[in-house]
Amino acid sequence: MACTTLSGLLQCQFIPLDSSLQTQLQTLSQTCLPKARGELASTGTCFSWRHVHTMRQSQQYLPYYPFLSQENCKLRHFSSPFSLSRFVCFLADLVRRHAGVLGLSACILSSPYDVPLWMPQILMDLSDHLNDPQPIEMTVKKTLSEFRRTHHDNWQEHRQCFTDDQLLVLTNLLVSPCYYA
């Protein structure tokens, strides 16, 4: 919803899409996340439902982590111990990174049938997030799918805006691999 709203505001030019906004969104989208689950497992404290309950009681974190319900936590098995503070920091970084990716996606979706000068670089930045954790990955896939749908008709004209390397990356992302190849 936030991506769609921001996209509309950018498309109607209520918010100018200048280089400072692009830089801010790119910086947000490059927030560092731990590379593997092992990086979260650094302390000897065990993460349990009691910790989630304590965290959910804190009004500060409640809007960001509604998925930490008692049912979800009983279904999840956290085999490696890690501290609650590191987990909260990880989720805060994930929210920050997702906000940046949503902003970049809004920039792409604000020009549905056109390729402005800034779009190829933002598409390349989004392609770097295709293997991120789930909320980010789905956002990138939906954005690339929508980009392909809206730019398919005039692709011969739009492809002139991209370099050869960018076209190669986009082709790998947008075209499904052949099953029989």
Tab-separated table of C-alpha atoms in Angstrom:
chain	number	residue	atom	x	y	z
A	1	MET	CA	0.000	0.000	0.000
A	2	ALA	CA	2.824	2.405	0.836
A	3	CYS	CA	4.539	1.648	-2.472
A	4	THR	CA	1.363	2.326	-4.453
A	5	THR	CA	0.687	5.574	-2.608
A	6	LEU	CA	4.231	6.852	-3.049
A	7	SER	CA	4.176	5.805	-6.703
A	8	GLY	CA	1.022	7.854	-7.270
A	9	LEU	CA	2.494	10.880	-5.516
A	10	LEU	CA	5.634	10.611	-7.648
A	11	GLN	CA	3.643	10.119	-10.854
A	12	CYS	CA	1.482	13.184	-10.189
A	13	GLN	CA	4.651	15.068	-9.202
A	14	PHE	CA	3.384	15.989	-5.735
A	15	ILE	CA	6.766	14.752	-4.535
A	16	PRO	CA	9.638	15.588	-6.881
A	17	LEU	CA	11.788	12.633	-7.867
A	18	ASP	CA	15.184	14.270	-7.604
A	19	SER	CA	18.635	12.841	-7.034
A	20	SER	CA	18.515	13.460	-3.267
A	21	LEU	CA	15.377	11.312	-2.879
A	22	GLN	CA	16.907	8.579	-5.045
A	23	THR	CA	20.106	8.662	-2.992
A	24	GLN	CA	18.159	8.462	0.259
A	25	LEU	CA	16.129	5.478	-0.981
A	26	GLN	CA	19.236	3.712	-2.282
A	27	THR	CA	20.957	4.251	1.069
A	28	LEU	CA	17.966	2.801	2.922
A	29	SER	CA	17.851	-0.192	0.601
A	30	GLN	CA	21.525	-0.929	1.276
A	31	THR	CA	21.031	-1.410	5.026
A	32	CYS	CA	23.209	-4.341	6.042
A	33	LEU	CA	21.570	-7.578	7.137
A	34	PRO	CA	23.280	-10.651	8.593
A	35	LYS	CA	24.293	-12.982	5.774
A	36	ALA	CA	23.312	-16.207	7.527
A	37	ARG	CA	21.355	-17.393	10.514
A	38	GLY	CA	24.605	-18.263	12.244
A	39	GLU	CA	25.417	-14.588	12.627
A	40	LEU	CA	22.362	-14.175	14.853
A	41	ALA	CA	23.407	-17.043	17.105
A	42	SER	CA	26.148	-15.332	19.055
A	43	THR	CA	24.985	-15.296	22.653
A	44	GLY	CA	23.905	-18.006	25.051
A	45	THR	CA	20.395	-16.761	25.753
A	46	CYS	CA	17.512	-18.728	24.334
A	47	PHE	CA	14.728	-17.034	22.399
A	48	SER	CA	11.362	-18.270	23.640
A	49	TRP	CA	7.719	-17.280	23.724
A	50	ARG	CA	8.402	-15.419	26.977
A	51	HIS	CA	10.755	-13.067	25.115
A	52	VAL	CA	8.222	-12.534	22.335
A	53	HIS	CA	5.519	-11.808	24.907
A	54	THR	CA	7.771	-9.248	26.599
A	55	MET	CA	8.580	-7.674	23.259
A	56	ARG	CA	4.923	-7.533	22.176
A	57	GLN	CA	4.013	-5.798	25.435
A	58	SER	CA	6.383	-3.018	24.511
A	59	GLN	CA	4.326	-0.583	22.425
A	60	GLN	CA	7.510	0.557	20.731
A	61	TYR	CA	7.889	-2.656	18.696
A	62	LEU	CA	4.287	-3.775	18.304
A	63	PRO	CA	3.556	-2.104	14.935
A	64	TYR	CA	6.645	-3.630	13.333
A	65	TYR	CA	6.256	-7.240	14.458
A	66	PRO	CA	2.595	-8.283	14.379
A	67	PHE	CA	3.597	-11.659	12.927
A	68	LEU	CA	5.085	-12.629	16.302
A	69	SER	CA	1.857	-14.096	17.554
A	70	GLN	CA	1.766	-16.958	20.006
A	71	GLU	CA	0.622	-19.362	17.271
A	72	ASN	CA	3.437	-18.405	14.893
A	73	CYS	CA	6.071	-18.715	17.583
A	74	LYS	CA	4.845	-22.152	18.627
A	75	LEU	CA	5.121	-23.288	15.010
A	76	ARG	CA	8.637	-21.919	14.599
A	77	HIS	CA	11.513	-23.820	16.036
A	78	PHE	CA	14.442	-21.583	16.885
A	79	SER	CA	17.129	-24.222	17.167
A	80	SER	CA	20.051	-21.870	17.692
A	81	PRO	CA	20.048	-19.522	20.664
A	82	PHE	CA	20.385	-15.799	20.088
A	83	SER	CA	19.680	-12.682	22.067
A	84	LEU	CA	16.426	-10.809	21.807
A	85	SER	CA	18.208	-7.526	21.235
A	86	ARG	CA	20.055	-8.892	18.192
A	87	PHE	CA	16.797	-10.274	16.834
A	88	VAL	CA	15.061	-6.914	17.278
A	89	CYS	CA	18.001	-5.140	15.620
A	90	PHE	CA	17.816	-7.599	12.727
A	91	LEU	CA	14.093	-6.948	12.276
A	92	ALA	CA	14.601	-3.183	12.509
A	93	ASP	CA	17.284	-3.391	9.810
A	94	LEU	CA	14.970	-5.564	7.718
A	95	VAL	CA	12.180	-2.974	8.032
A	96	ARG	CA	14.606	-0.198	7.066
A	97	ARG	CA	15.858	-2.129	4.051
A	98	HIS	CA	12.328	-3.007	2.973
A	99	ALA	CA	11.363	0.668	3.209
A	100	GLY	CA	14.175	1.544	0.809
A	101	VAL	CA	13.185	-1.214	-1.605
A	102	LEU	CA	9.546	-0.078	-1.470
A	103	GLY	CA	10.677	3.456	-2.286
A	104	LEU	CA	12.763	2.264	-5.243
A	105	SER	CA	9.824	0.165	-6.430
A	106	ALA	CA	7.574	3.219	-6.214
A	107	CYS	CA	10.031	5.105	-8.417
A	108	ILE	CA	9.871	2.340	-11.042
A	109	LEU	CA	6.084	2.098	-10.907
A	110	SER	CA	5.658	5.888	-11.175
A	111	SER	CA	6.603	5.768	-14.878
A	112	PRO	CA	4.535	2.888	-16.223
A	113	TYR	CA	4.990	3.368	-19.965
A	114	ASP	CA	8.191	5.379	-20.074
A	115	VAL	CA	11.874	4.844	-19.237
A	116	PRO	CA	13.362	8.020	-17.738
A	117	LEU	CA	17.133	8.428	-17.506
A	118	TRP	CA	17.240	7.339	-13.849
A	119	MET	CA	15.224	4.116	-14.279
A	120	PRO	CA	17.936	1.704	-15.546
A	121	GLN	CA	20.140	2.286	-12.498
A	122	ILE	CA	17.236	1.859	-10.073
A	123	LEU	CA	16.266	-1.390	-11.799
A	124	MET	CA	19.834	-2.632	-11.323
A	125	ASP	CA	19.701	-1.628	-7.656
A	126	LEU	CA	16.432	-3.543	-7.243
A	127	SER	CA	17.862	-6.611	-8.939
A	128	ASP	CA	20.477	-6.826	-6.160
A	129	HIS	CA	17.664	-7.485	-3.670
A	130	LEU	CA	16.108	-10.464	-5.431
A	131	ASN	CA	17.619	-12.922	-2.940
A	132	ASP	CA	16.808	-10.930	0.209
A	133	PRO	CA	14.484	-12.234	2.962
A	134	GLN	CA	10.830	-12.718	2.100
A	135	PRO	CA	9.044	-9.377	2.299
A	136	ILE	CA	11.769	-7.755	0.203
A	137	GLU	CA	12.022	-10.572	-2.330
A	138	MET	CA	8.284	-10.508	-3.060
A	139	THR	CA	8.321	-6.718	-3.493
A	140	VAL	CA	11.142	-6.938	-6.043
A	141	LYS	CA	9.440	-9.784	-7.958
A	142	LYS	CA	6.152	-7.893	-8.156
A	143	THR	CA	7.907	-4.727	-9.297
A	144	LEU	CA	9.862	-6.520	-12.016
A	145	SER	CA	6.718	-8.311	-13.155
A	146	GLU	CA	4.806	-5.028	-13.346
A	147	PHE	CA	7.718	-3.373	-15.179
A	148	ARG	CA	7.722	-6.158	-17.739
A	149	ARG	CA	3.960	-5.961	-18.204
A	150	THR	CA	3.882	-2.176	-18.703
A	151	HIS	CA	6.974	-1.902	-20.907
A	152	HIS	CA	6.448	-4.994	-23.061
A	153	ASP	CA	4.584	-3.256	-25.918
A	154	ASN	CA	7.317	-0.713	-26.698
A	155	TRP	CA	10.306	-2.774	-25.582
A	156	GLN	CA	12.260	-2.228	-28.810
A	157	GLU	CA	12.103	1.503	-28.143
A	158	HIS	CA	12.741	1.236	-24.372
A	159	ARG	CA	15.713	-1.080	-24.683
A	160	GLN	CA	17.729	1.772	-26.222
A	161	CYS	CA	17.863	3.415	-22.773
A	162	PHE	CA	19.806	0.485	-21.273
A	163	THR	CA	23.458	-0.495	-21.658
A	164	ASP	CA	24.381	-3.975	-22.879
A	165	ASP	CA	25.240	-5.143	-19.359
A	166	GLN	CA	21.955	-3.822	-17.990
A	167	LEU	CA	20.024	-5.523	-20.785
A	168	LEU	CA	21.740	-8.810	-20.000
A	169	VAL	CA	20.791	-8.557	-16.321
A	170	LEU	CA	17.198	-7.587	-17.162
A	171	THR	CA	16.872	-10.431	-19.659
A	172	ASN	CA	18.039	-12.916	-17.030
A	173	LEU	CA	15.546	-11.505	-14.527
A	174	LEU	CA	12.508	-11.067	-16.761
A	175	VAL	CA	12.674	-14.076	-19.082
A	176	SER	CA	11.967	-17.471	-17.613
A	177	PRO	CA	14.576	-20.131	-18.361
A	178	CYS	CA	13.492	-22.680	-20.925
A	179	TYR	CA	12.602	-26.026	-19.433
A	180	TYR	CA	13.964	-27.978	-22.402
A	181	ALA	CA	17.268	-26.120	-22.807
